[in-house]
Amino acid sequence: MRKYIKPILLGAVMALSISCSDDFLEESPNENVTVEDVSETGKIYPGVLNGTLRGIYETMLQVETGGLPGVHEDYGQKGYDVISDMLSGDLALAQNVYNRYSSIAQLIATNDFTFNKPNYMAWRYYYRIINSSNLVIRSLGGADAVITDANREQMGQAKALRAYGYFYLTQLYIPEYTPTSKILPIYTEANSDAQPQSTTEEVYKLMVKDLEEAIALLESYNREEKYQINKHVAKALLAYVYASRGTGTDNANARNLAEEVINEGGFPLTSKEKATGGFNSVAENPSWMWGVDITIDNGLDLVSWWGQMDYYTFSYQSFGDLKQIDLGLFNSIKDKDIRKTQFDSNTTSGSYLMPINKFYHSAKKFRGQRNIESDYIYMRIDEMYLLSAEMAAKEGLEVEAKNRLKDLLSERYEDAADYGYIDALSGQALQDEIYLQTRIEFWGEGKSFFALKRNKATLTRGSNHAYLMGESIPYNDDRLVLEIPQSEVQNNPFIN
C-alpha cells in the first residue's frame, strides 16, 4: 500500500492547527476519534476523509487490530482467513511447536468465552471496522446525507466496508441463518453506546441495504488501487450475503450478481501458470479483484499471514507450526489437476502437504523472506465462477452450473477429457462436486468455512491433523461458532 493514513492525517491536522488526542495521531482509525474531529476537519480538508478510509483498509492488514498485543495470530483479515479455514477442517494444524492456534484447532477456545483468541480478537476487529465506517458515513452526513460527486465514492466504500464487517461477524458468531435469533448488536452510529442484540434478519437487512447502496454509489468509481472496494467487489460481497442466507430467491440473486461480476468486471480466470505462481503479487495476478500491495514500509514480519503459511518465509511454517492441506482433501484432487502440484506430495520432505507451490515468496529461498513484501489476496474472480455454479445447481439450472464449473476446470487440466465426468453429474452429486472443487480451488484463502456452512456439510478430519484426527464435525457444531467474548458480556448490559 503506497499511501498511508498516519502521515496524511498528521499533516492535515498540523496544517489546520486542530487539537486531537495522542491516540488519534498514533493509531487511526481509532475508537477514540470523535465524529466531530473527522467531520469538522473533513469540511476544511476533504482529504482527511480519504485518509480515514485508507486507515480502515490498513486496519485490514496491520497487527494487533484485534486488540491483543503480542499475539501472533492477530494480524488483520488474513488472520481470520486462517482461523476460519482451520475451523472448516480443510487447513490441518499438523504440528504445533509454538502453541499458536492450538486452542482453535482443538475447538476449545470457540466453546469458552474467556478465550480472547479468537473470540474477543475477531469481535473487536470487525466492530472496529464497523465503527470506523460509521465515522466516515456520519462525517458525510449520515443516513440522510445528500449524495454529491464529492462524497459519492467515499460513502459507497464506507457502506460496503460496514457490510463486510457484519458479514464476517454473521459467519463467525451465528451458527446458521435463523431470522429470529438474536446474536449481534447493530451499530450504525460511530462511538455510540452499547446496543442490544438484533435479530439475524435485521442484520441481514442492513447488509443488503448497505451493499445495494454501495453498488449504486460506486457505479462509475475507477479505483486507484486494488485494496479499495469498487462496485465489483461490493457485488461479490452481496452475492456472498445472499448465498449465506440461502433461500431460493437468495440463490438466484447471488447467481445473478456473480454473473454480473464475471461479465462486466474484466477479470480473467486464474490461469494454470498463475495457479502455481505464488499468489504473491497484486500487479501480476489480473484475476485478483481485491487485494493489497504489501511493501516493506508496512512493517510486517513473521507476525503476518505469510509468516504463518509460507515455507519460504522466516516463519512459523518453516520452524515447526505446520499447516497442511487436509490429507483427505489432498487425496481427492485428481492426479492430472494442476492444483495437485500446489502441495508437496513427498512424504519424507519437511514441507509435506504444505502449499509450497501455491503460496510462496517469489525468491523461493528457504526462510528467505524475513520482512514481508509479498502481497495479500482478499478475493479473486474464480470465486464468482464457482459461486455461480453452486447457486445454479441448487436451483436446478444444471447446464449453467456445469458450464461455469468447466470454465474453471479448463484452467486446471490440460485435456478436457480429464474433467468430462462433469457432464454425467446431476442433483446432489453435482452440488457435491462443486463444493469439492470450491474447497480445492480456494484452499488457504479463507473461503472454505463459508462454503461448509452454505452447503450444510459434515467434514471428517484427516490423519494429518494434530488434534481431533478422524473426527466428523457438522457445519452447525457449537464448536465451530465463536462465542461473544467475556468483555462484551460484562460491559454490554443488554447481553446475557
Short mmCIF file of C-alpha atoms in Angstrom, two decimals:
data_model
loop_
_atom_site.label_atom_id
_atom_site.label_comp_id
_atom_site.label_asym_id
_atom_site.label_seq_id
_atom_site.Cartn_x
_atom_site.Cartn_y
_atom_site.Cartn_z
CA MET A 1 0.00 0.00 0.00
CA ARG A 2 1.75 3.14 -1.17
CA LYS A 3 -0.32 5.71 0.71
CA TYR A 4 -0.72 5.79 4.47
CA ILE A 5 -3.32 7.14 6.84
CA LYS A 6 -0.87 8.26 9.55
CA PRO A 7 1.20 10.85 7.68
CA ILE A 8 -1.83 12.14 5.79
CA LEU A 9 -3.85 12.75 8.92
CA LEU A 10 -0.92 14.12 10.85
CA GLY A 11 -0.09 16.58 8.10
CA ALA A 12 -3.69 17.70 7.76
CA VAL A 13 -4.12 18.20 11.48
CA MET A 14 -0.84 20.10 11.83
CA ALA A 15 -1.66 22.33 8.89
CA LEU A 16 -5.07 23.19 10.27
CA SER A 17 -3.89 23.50 13.89
CA ILE A 18 -6.65 21.18 15.04
CA SER A 19 -6.27 19.74 18.51
CA CYS A 20 -6.63 15.98 18.79
CA SER A 21 -5.70 13.31 21.31
CA ASP A 22 -2.42 11.42 21.14
CA ASP A 23 -4.41 8.28 20.34
CA PHE A 24 -5.84 9.91 17.22
CA LEU A 25 -2.40 10.77 15.90
CA GLU A 26 -0.91 7.44 16.89
CA GLU A 27 -3.44 4.99 15.52
CA SER A 28 -6.19 5.80 13.09
CA PRO A 29 -8.91 4.83 12.65
CA ASN A 30 -9.33 4.64 16.41
CA GLU A 31 -12.41 4.15 18.52
CA ASN A 32 -11.42 7.29 20.45
CA VAL A 33 -11.67 9.53 17.40
CA THR A 34 -14.86 11.57 17.67
CA VAL A 35 -17.31 12.17 14.89
CA GLU A 36 -16.75 15.87 15.36
CA ASP A 37 -12.98 15.51 14.90
CA VAL A 38 -13.25 14.00 11.47
CA SER A 39 -16.44 15.72 10.36
CA GLU A 40 -15.24 19.22 11.12
CA THR A 41 -11.76 18.55 9.77
CA GLY A 42 -13.24 16.99 6.65
CA LYS A 43 -15.20 20.14 5.86
CA ILE A 44 -11.96 22.10 5.67
CA TYR A 45 -9.71 19.38 4.30
CA PRO A 46 -11.70 16.66 2.45
CA GLY A 47 -8.56 14.55 2.10
CA VAL A 48 -8.88 13.66 5.77
CA LEU A 49 -11.93 11.52 4.95
CA ASN A 50 -10.00 9.74 2.22
CA GLY A 51 -7.24 9.26 4.76
CA THR A 52 -9.69 7.77 7.23
CA LEU A 53 -10.87 5.33 4.57
CA ARG A 54 -7.28 4.36 3.83
CA GLY A 55 -6.86 3.85 7.55
CA ILE A 56 -9.71 1.33 7.55
CA TYR A 57 -8.09 -0.56 4.71
CA GLU A 58 -4.77 -0.51 6.55
CA THR A 59 -6.53 -1.94 9.62
CA MET A 60 -7.22 -4.99 7.46
CA LEU A 61 -3.51 -5.83 7.20
CA GLN A 62 -1.93 -4.50 10.38
CA VAL A 63 -1.02 -6.43 13.51
CA GLU A 64 -2.89 -6.14 16.83
CA THR A 65 -6.00 -4.68 15.17
CA GLY A 66 -7.93 -7.30 17.13
CA GLY A 67 -6.72 -5.66 20.32
CA LEU A 68 -4.33 -8.35 21.57
CA PRO A 69 -0.77 -7.00 21.94
CA GLY A 70 1.93 -9.60 21.37
CA VAL A 71 -0.49 -12.18 19.99
CA HIS A 72 0.95 -13.53 16.75
CA GLU A 73 -2.42 -14.65 15.40
CA ASP A 74 -3.65 -11.03 15.41
CA TYR A 75 -2.74 -9.57 12.01
CA GLY A 76 -5.91 -8.42 10.29
CA GLN A 77 -8.21 -10.07 7.79
CA LYS A 78 -5.79 -12.76 6.70
CA GLY A 79 -5.56 -13.91 10.31
CA TYR A 80 -9.29 -14.63 10.32
CA ASP A 81 -8.90 -16.42 6.99
CA VAL A 82 -6.53 -18.85 8.73
CA ILE A 83 -8.90 -19.27 11.69
CA SER A 84 -11.94 -19.94 9.50
CA ASP A 85 -10.02 -22.38 7.29
CA MET A 86 -8.89 -24.20 10.43
CA LEU A 87 -12.47 -24.36 11.72
CA SER A 88 -13.60 -25.84 8.40
CA GLY A 89 -11.08 -28.65 8.81
CA ASP A 90 -9.52 -28.15 5.38
CA LEU A 91 -6.46 -26.47 6.91
CA ALA A 92 -4.76 -29.01 9.17
CA LEU A 93 -2.56 -27.89 12.04
CA ALA A 94 -0.29 -30.89 11.70
CA GLN A 95 2.35 -29.95 14.26
CA ASN A 96 2.30 -27.29 16.95
CA VAL A 97 5.72 -26.42 18.38
CA TYR A 98 4.98 -22.82 19.37
CA ASN A 99 1.41 -23.29 20.58
CA ARG A 100 -0.11 -20.91 18.03
CA TYR A 101 -3.70 -21.79 17.05
CA SER A 102 -3.72 -24.91 19.25
CA SER A 103 -6.85 -23.99 21.25
CA ILE A 104 -8.58 -23.10 17.98
CA ALA A 105 -7.59 -26.29 16.19
CA GLN A 106 -8.78 -28.28 19.20
CA LEU A 107 -12.09 -26.36 19.13
CA ILE A 108 -11.63 -25.46 22.79
CA ALA A 109 -11.41 -21.67 22.52
CA THR A 110 -14.53 -21.47 20.39
CA ASN A 111 -16.54 -23.07 23.18
CA ASP A 112 -15.33 -20.82 26.02
CA PHE A 113 -15.96 -17.07 26.03
CA THR A 114 -12.98 -16.42 28.31
CA PHE A 115 -10.57 -17.22 25.46
CA ASN A 116 -9.65 -13.92 23.82
CA LYS A 117 -8.23 -15.85 20.86
CA PRO A 118 -10.29 -15.82 18.70
CA ASN A 119 -13.48 -14.65 20.42
CA TYR A 120 -12.52 -11.14 21.56
CA MET A 121 -9.98 -10.68 18.78
CA ALA A 122 -12.44 -11.19 15.90
CA TRP A 123 -15.25 -9.31 17.68
CA ARG A 124 -13.09 -6.27 18.27
CA TYR A 125 -11.57 -6.30 14.78
CA TYR A 126 -14.85 -6.42 12.85
CA TYR A 127 -16.65 -3.98 15.13
CA ARG A 128 -13.66 -1.68 14.79
CA ILE A 129 -14.10 -1.80 11.01
CA ILE A 130 -17.80 -1.07 11.52
CA ASN A 131 -17.20 1.83 13.91
CA SER A 132 -14.63 3.40 11.60
CA SER A 133 -17.01 3.03 8.65
CA ASN A 134 -19.75 4.67 10.70
CA LEU A 135 -17.35 7.52 11.40
CA VAL A 136 -16.93 8.17 7.69
CA ILE A 137 -20.67 7.81 6.99
CA ARG A 138 -21.60 10.23 9.77
CA SER A 139 -18.93 12.69 8.66
CA LEU A 140 -20.50 12.71 5.19
CA GLY A 141 -23.93 13.48 6.59
CA GLY A 142 -25.17 10.13 7.86
CA ALA A 143 -28.10 8.12 6.58
CA ASP A 144 -29.80 11.25 5.25
CA ALA A 145 -26.73 12.67 3.52
CA VAL A 146 -27.20 14.46 0.23
CA ILE A 147 -25.11 12.49 -2.23
CA THR A 148 -22.88 14.58 -4.46
CA ASP A 149 -19.97 13.87 -6.77
CA ALA A 150 -17.70 14.95 -3.92
CA ASN A 151 -18.85 12.34 -1.41
CA ARG A 152 -20.30 9.54 -3.56
CA GLU A 153 -17.23 7.29 -3.67
CA GLN A 154 -16.37 7.78 0.00
CA MET A 155 -19.89 6.91 1.09
CA GLY A 156 -20.01 3.87 -1.18
CA GLN A 157 -16.79 2.42 0.18
CA ALA A 158 -17.76 3.12 3.79
CA LYS A 159 -21.12 1.35 3.42
CA ALA A 160 -19.50 -1.62 1.72
CA LEU A 161 -16.88 -1.84 4.48
CA ARG A 162 -19.58 -1.74 7.15
CA ALA A 163 -21.39 -4.61 5.43
CA TYR A 164 -18.10 -6.53 5.10
CA GLY A 165 -17.66 -6.27 8.87
CA TYR A 166 -21.16 -7.51 9.62
CA PHE A 167 -20.92 -10.32 7.07
CA TYR A 168 -17.87 -11.84 8.72
CA LEU A 169 -19.49 -11.46 12.13
CA THR A 170 -22.54 -13.38 10.92
CA GLN A 171 -20.36 -16.18 9.57
CA LEU A 172 -18.20 -16.50 12.68
CA TYR A 173 -20.71 -15.90 15.50
CA ILE A 174 -24.02 -17.22 14.12
CA PRO A 175 -24.31 -21.00 13.55
CA GLU A 176 -26.76 -20.67 10.67
CA TYR A 177 -29.38 -18.27 9.38
CA THR A 178 -32.30 -18.22 11.79
CA PRO A 179 -34.27 -14.99 11.28
CA THR A 180 -35.45 -14.51 14.85
CA SER A 181 -32.24 -15.44 16.67
CA LYS A 182 -30.56 -12.54 18.46
CA ILE A 183 -26.76 -12.53 18.44
CA LEU A 184 -25.17 -9.35 17.08
CA PRO A 185 -25.73 -5.76 18.22
CA ILE A 186 -26.21 -3.34 15.32
CA TYR A 187 -24.27 -0.08 15.34
CA THR A 188 -24.99 2.49 12.65
CA GLU A 189 -23.61 5.47 14.56
CA ALA A 190 -19.93 5.94 15.40
CA ASN A 191 -18.86 5.73 19.04
CA SER A 192 -22.41 5.04 20.21
CA ASP A 193 -23.43 3.44 23.49
CA ALA A 194 -23.86 -0.31 23.89
CA GLN A 195 -26.76 -1.69 21.90
CA PRO A 196 -28.96 -4.77 22.43
CA GLN A 197 -28.67 -7.81 20.20
CA SER A 198 -30.63 -7.51 16.98
CA THR A 199 -32.27 -10.37 15.15
CA THR A 200 -30.29 -12.10 12.44
CA GLU A 201 -32.91 -10.95 9.95
CA GLU A 202 -32.27 -7.31 10.92
CA VAL A 203 -28.51 -7.73 10.48
CA TYR A 204 -29.03 -9.23 7.02
CA LYS A 205 -31.39 -6.42 6.02
CA LEU A 206 -28.74 -3.88 6.96
CA MET A 207 -26.04 -5.71 4.98
CA VAL A 208 -28.23 -5.96 1.89
CA LYS A 209 -29.24 -2.30 2.12
CA ASP A 210 -25.65 -1.14 2.62
CA LEU A 211 -24.31 -3.17 -0.28
CA GLU A 212 -27.12 -2.27 -2.66
CA GLU A 213 -26.48 1.40 -1.92
CA ALA A 214 -22.72 0.91 -2.21
CA ILE A 215 -23.09 -0.70 -5.65
CA ALA A 216 -25.13 2.26 -6.87
CA LEU A 217 -22.74 4.81 -5.36
CA LEU A 218 -19.68 3.11 -6.84
CA GLU A 219 -21.15 2.68 -10.31
CA SER A 220 -18.65 4.99 -12.01
CA TYR A 221 -15.82 4.70 -9.49
CA ASN A 222 -12.42 3.90 -11.01
CA ARG A 223 -10.25 2.95 -8.07
CA GLU A 224 -6.56 3.77 -7.92
CA GLU A 225 -5.54 0.62 -6.04
CA LYS A 226 -6.99 -2.86 -5.65
CA TYR A 227 -7.16 -2.52 -1.87
CA GLN A 228 -10.14 -0.21 -2.42
CA ILE A 229 -13.65 -1.60 -2.80
CA ASN A 230 -15.29 -0.91 -6.14
CA LYS A 231 -18.70 -1.95 -7.42
CA HIS A 232 -17.49 -5.41 -8.49
CA VAL A 233 -16.18 -6.21 -5.01
CA ALA A 234 -19.39 -4.84 -3.48
CA LYS A 235 -21.45 -7.05 -5.80
CA ALA A 236 -19.37 -10.08 -4.84
CA LEU A 237 -19.85 -9.31 -1.13
CA LEU A 238 -23.61 -9.02 -1.68
CA ALA A 239 -23.59 -12.31 -3.59
CA TYR A 240 -21.97 -13.97 -0.57
CA VAL A 241 -24.54 -12.40 1.76
CA TYR A 242 -27.44 -13.75 -0.31
CA ALA A 243 -25.82 -17.17 -0.71
CA SER A 244 -25.25 -17.49 3.04
CA ARG A 245 -28.95 -16.90 3.69
CA GLY A 246 -29.81 -19.48 1.08
CA THR A 247 -33.47 -19.18 0.12
CA GLY A 248 -34.43 -19.85 -3.49
CA THR A 249 -34.72 -16.13 -4.17
CA ASP A 250 -31.40 -15.50 -2.44
CA ASN A 251 -29.67 -18.15 -4.53
CA ALA A 252 -30.99 -16.60 -7.71
CA ASN A 253 -29.88 -13.14 -6.60
CA ALA A 254 -26.43 -14.45 -5.66
CA ARG A 255 -26.02 -16.14 -9.05
CA ASN A 256 -27.15 -13.02 -10.92
CA LEU A 257 -24.65 -10.87 -9.06
CA ALA A 258 -21.83 -13.36 -9.62
CA GLU A 259 -22.65 -13.40 -13.34
CA GLU A 260 -22.62 -9.62 -13.47
CA VAL A 261 -19.15 -9.54 -11.95
CA ILE A 262 -17.94 -12.22 -14.39
CA ASN A 263 -19.37 -10.50 -17.43
CA GLU A 264 -18.69 -6.86 -16.50
CA GLY A 265 -15.61 -6.88 -14.28
CA GLY A 266 -12.98 -7.69 -16.89
CA PHE A 267 -11.12 -10.09 -14.60
CA PRO A 268 -9.72 -13.23 -16.29
CA LEU A 269 -9.76 -16.59 -14.57
CA THR A 270 -6.58 -17.53 -12.74
CA SER A 271 -4.52 -19.33 -15.37
CA LYS A 272 -2.73 -22.66 -14.98
CA GLU A 273 0.54 -20.76 -14.66
CA LYS A 274 -0.76 -18.38 -12.02
CA ALA A 275 -2.35 -21.24 -10.07
CA THR A 276 1.19 -22.29 -9.15
CA GLY A 277 2.68 -18.80 -9.40
CA GLY A 278 2.94 -17.97 -5.72
CA PHE A 279 -0.19 -15.82 -5.16
CA ASN A 280 2.21 -13.12 -4.06
CA SER A 281 1.61 -10.11 -6.31
CA VAL A 282 -1.43 -7.90 -6.94
CA ALA A 283 0.21 -6.48 -10.04
CA GLU A 284 0.95 -9.86 -11.61
CA ASN A 285 -2.41 -11.54 -10.92
CA PRO A 286 -5.16 -9.92 -13.01
CA SER A 287 -7.72 -12.36 -11.60
CA TRP A 288 -7.46 -10.68 -8.18
CA MET A 289 -10.50 -8.50 -7.57
CA TRP A 290 -9.48 -7.30 -4.12
CA GLY A 291 -6.02 -7.37 -2.62
CA VAL A 292 -3.28 -5.17 -1.24
CA ASP A 293 0.23 -4.31 -2.38
CA ILE A 294 2.39 -5.02 0.68
CA THR A 295 5.68 -3.15 0.90
CA ILE A 296 8.50 -3.14 3.43
CA ASP A 297 7.06 0.14 4.75
CA ASN A 298 4.05 -1.77 6.09
CA GLY A 299 6.40 -3.22 8.72
CA LEU A 300 5.20 -6.83 8.58
CA ASP A 301 7.44 -9.75 9.51
CA LEU A 302 6.80 -13.24 10.85
CA VAL A 303 3.66 -11.87 12.54
CA SER A 304 1.71 -11.97 9.30
CA TRP A 305 -0.20 -14.31 7.03
CA TRP A 306 2.98 -15.10 5.14
CA GLY A 307 4.75 -15.75 8.42
CA GLN A 308 2.14 -18.34 9.32
CA MET A 309 1.68 -20.01 5.94
CA ASP A 310 4.78 -19.74 3.74
CA TYR A 311 7.56 -22.31 3.99
CA TYR A 312 9.91 -19.85 2.29
CA THR A 313 9.32 -17.06 4.82
CA PHE A 314 11.26 -16.88 8.10
CA SER A 315 8.20 -18.10 9.82
CA TYR A 316 6.17 -20.44 11.96
CA GLN A 317 5.54 -22.61 8.92
CA SER A 318 9.25 -23.29 8.48
CA PHE A 319 10.03 -23.61 12.19
CA GLY A 320 7.51 -26.26 13.20
CA ASP A 321 3.94 -24.92 13.45
CA LEU A 322 3.00 -26.91 10.37
CA LYS A 323 -0.10 -26.02 8.38
CA GLN A 324 -1.03 -28.51 5.71
CA ILE A 325 -3.90 -29.32 3.42
CA ASP A 326 -6.17 -31.93 4.99
CA LEU A 327 -4.95 -35.31 3.75
CA GLY A 328 -8.41 -36.43 2.67
CA LEU A 329 -8.89 -33.26 0.63
CA PHE A 330 -5.45 -33.66 -0.93
CA ASN A 331 -6.23 -37.24 -1.92
CA SER A 332 -9.45 -36.08 -3.59
CA ILE A 333 -7.50 -33.94 -6.09
CA LYS A 334 -7.09 -35.82 -9.37
CA ASP A 335 -3.55 -36.53 -10.49
CA LYS A 336 -3.81 -34.53 -13.71
CA ASP A 337 -5.21 -31.48 -11.92
CA ILE A 338 -2.54 -28.75 -11.77
CA ARG A 339 -3.67 -27.98 -8.21
CA LYS A 340 -2.26 -31.33 -7.07
CA THR A 341 1.18 -29.82 -7.62
CA GLN A 342 0.43 -26.85 -5.37
CA PHE A 343 1.27 -29.11 -2.42
CA ASP A 344 4.37 -31.14 -1.56
CA SER A 345 3.48 -34.82 -2.01
CA ASN A 346 6.85 -36.14 -0.79
CA THR A 347 6.06 -37.92 2.49
CA THR A 348 9.68 -37.70 3.65
CA SER A 349 10.00 -33.97 2.99
CA GLY A 350 9.94 -31.37 5.73
CA SER A 351 7.33 -29.49 3.74
CA TYR A 352 4.98 -32.45 3.17
CA LEU A 353 1.44 -31.33 2.25
CA MET A 354 2.41 -27.66 2.62
CA PRO A 355 1.37 -25.26 -0.18
CA ILE A 356 4.94 -24.75 -1.35
CA ASN A 357 3.84 -24.28 -4.96
CA LYS A 358 0.72 -22.24 -4.22
CA PHE A 359 1.78 -19.61 -1.67
CA TYR A 360 5.43 -18.66 -1.71
CA HIS A 361 7.79 -15.70 -1.71
CA SER A 362 9.00 -15.10 -5.24
CA ALA A 363 12.65 -15.91 -4.47
CA LYS A 364 11.62 -19.35 -3.16
CA LYS A 365 14.58 -19.38 -0.79
CA PHE A 366 14.08 -21.34 2.43
CA ARG A 367 13.37 -18.80 5.21
CA GLY A 368 14.45 -16.12 2.77
CA GLN A 369 11.66 -13.60 3.36
CA ARG A 370 12.04 -12.01 6.79
CA ASN A 371 10.41 -8.62 6.16
CA ILE A 372 7.20 -9.13 4.24
CA GLU A 373 6.86 -7.74 0.73
CA SER A 374 4.57 -10.42 -0.73
CA ASP A 375 1.02 -9.21 -1.25
CA TYR A 376 -2.29 -10.18 0.35
CA ILE A 377 -5.22 -11.54 -1.64
CA TYR A 378 -8.77 -10.98 -0.36
CA MET A 379 -10.89 -12.00 -3.35
CA ARG A 380 -10.47 -13.26 -6.94
CA ILE A 381 -12.84 -13.73 -9.87
CA ASP A 382 -12.66 -17.54 -9.69
CA GLU A 383 -14.85 -17.29 -6.60
CA MET A 384 -17.69 -15.89 -8.66
CA TYR A 385 -17.46 -18.73 -11.21
CA LEU A 386 -17.83 -21.39 -8.54
CA LEU A 387 -20.42 -19.43 -6.57
CA SER A 388 -22.49 -19.01 -9.74
CA ALA A 389 -22.15 -22.75 -10.39
CA GLU A 390 -23.18 -23.58 -6.83
CA MET A 391 -26.23 -21.33 -6.89
CA ALA A 392 -27.30 -22.58 -10.32
CA ALA A 393 -27.03 -26.23 -9.23
CA LYS A 394 -29.05 -25.58 -6.09
CA GLU A 395 -31.81 -24.02 -8.18
CA GLY A 396 -31.88 -26.79 -10.80
CA LEU A 397 -30.04 -24.89 -13.55
CA GLU A 398 -27.67 -27.78 -14.09
CA VAL A 399 -26.46 -26.95 -17.60
CA GLU A 400 -25.46 -23.46 -16.46
CA ALA A 401 -23.83 -24.90 -13.33
CA LYS A 402 -21.75 -27.38 -15.32
CA ASN A 403 -20.65 -24.76 -17.80
CA ARG A 404 -19.33 -22.44 -15.11
CA LEU A 405 -17.61 -25.32 -13.35
CA LYS A 406 -15.98 -26.42 -16.61
CA ASP A 407 -14.88 -22.85 -17.30
CA LEU A 408 -12.73 -23.06 -14.22
CA LEU A 409 -11.55 -26.63 -14.72
CA SER A 410 -10.39 -25.80 -18.23
CA GLU A 411 -7.65 -23.80 -16.50
CA ARG A 412 -6.75 -26.65 -14.15
CA TYR A 413 -6.39 -29.51 -16.68
CA GLU A 414 -4.57 -29.79 -19.99
CA ASP A 415 -7.14 -32.12 -21.55
CA ALA A 416 -10.91 -31.55 -21.43
CA ALA A 417 -11.42 -35.31 -21.33
CA ASP A 418 -9.99 -35.31 -17.81
CA TYR A 419 -12.94 -33.33 -16.48
CA GLY A 420 -15.51 -34.73 -18.88
CA TYR A 421 -17.07 -36.65 -15.99
CA ILE A 422 -18.81 -33.39 -15.01
CA ASP A 423 -21.34 -33.86 -17.83
CA ALA A 424 -22.77 -37.00 -16.22
CA LEU A 425 -23.38 -35.40 -12.82
CA SER A 426 -26.76 -34.19 -11.62
CA GLY A 427 -28.69 -33.42 -8.45
CA GLN A 428 -26.79 -33.76 -5.19
CA ALA A 429 -23.80 -35.32 -6.92
CA LEU A 430 -23.33 -32.15 -8.96
CA GLN A 431 -23.69 -29.95 -5.90
CA ASP A 432 -21.19 -32.09 -4.03
CA GLU A 433 -18.68 -31.81 -6.87
CA ILE A 434 -18.96 -28.03 -6.99
CA TYR A 435 -18.46 -27.90 -3.23
CA LEU A 436 -15.39 -30.13 -3.52
CA GLN A 437 -13.92 -28.00 -6.29
CA THR A 438 -14.55 -24.89 -4.18
CA ARG A 439 -12.59 -26.41 -1.31
CA ILE A 440 -9.72 -27.40 -3.59
CA GLU A 441 -9.58 -24.15 -5.51
CA PHE A 442 -9.60 -21.78 -2.55
CA TRP A 443 -7.65 -23.80 -0.02
CA GLY A 444 -5.87 -21.42 2.36
CA GLU A 445 -7.72 -18.33 1.10
CA GLY A 446 -10.36 -18.12 3.81
CA LYS A 447 -13.35 -19.34 1.78
CA SER A 448 -13.80 -22.95 2.92
CA PHE A 449 -15.73 -22.14 6.10
CA PHE A 450 -18.31 -20.10 4.20
CA ALA A 451 -18.77 -22.98 1.75
CA LEU A 452 -19.08 -25.51 4.59
CA LYS A 453 -21.95 -23.52 6.08
CA ARG A 454 -23.67 -22.80 2.76
CA ASN A 455 -23.66 -26.49 1.88
CA LYS A 456 -24.58 -27.66 5.39
CA ALA A 457 -21.76 -30.16 5.15
CA THR A 458 -20.02 -32.51 7.57
CA LEU A 459 -16.27 -32.88 7.21
CA THR A 460 -14.07 -35.61 8.64
CA ARG A 461 -10.60 -34.52 9.66
CA GLY A 462 -7.79 -36.44 8.01
CA SER A 463 -4.97 -38.34 9.67
CA ASN A 464 -2.56 -35.39 9.43
CA HIS A 465 -4.41 -33.23 11.97
CA ALA A 466 -2.62 -32.93 15.30
CA TYR A 467 -6.00 -32.59 17.03
CA LEU A 468 -9.39 -34.30 16.59
CA MET A 469 -7.92 -36.59 13.95
CA GLY A 470 -10.61 -38.62 12.20
CA GLU A 471 -13.49 -36.80 13.89
CA SER A 472 -16.54 -35.93 11.77
CA ILE A 473 -17.78 -32.43 12.56
CA PRO A 474 -21.01 -30.99 11.09
CA TYR A 475 -21.30 -27.37 9.93
CA ASN A 476 -23.56 -26.40 12.85
CA ASP A 477 -21.49 -27.93 15.63
CA ASP A 478 -21.35 -25.46 18.55
CA ARG A 479 -17.56 -25.69 18.49
CA LEU A 480 -17.47 -24.08 15.05
CA VAL A 481 -19.17 -20.92 16.32
CA LEU A 482 -17.22 -18.21 18.10
CA GLU A 483 -18.50 -17.07 21.49
CA ILE A 484 -19.46 -13.48 22.25
CA PRO A 485 -16.38 -12.50 24.27
CA GLN A 486 -16.37 -12.19 28.03
CA SER A 487 -15.59 -8.46 27.91
CA GLU A 488 -18.64 -7.78 25.75
CA VAL A 489 -20.88 -9.78 28.05
CA GLN A 490 -19.52 -7.90 31.07
CA ASN A 491 -19.64 -4.43 29.53
CA ASN A 492 -22.82 -4.58 27.47
CA PRO A 493 -25.79 -4.60 29.87
CA PHE A 494 -28.10 -5.85 27.11
CA ILE A 495 -26.27 -9.16 26.64
CA ASN A 496 -26.94 -12.06 28.97
#
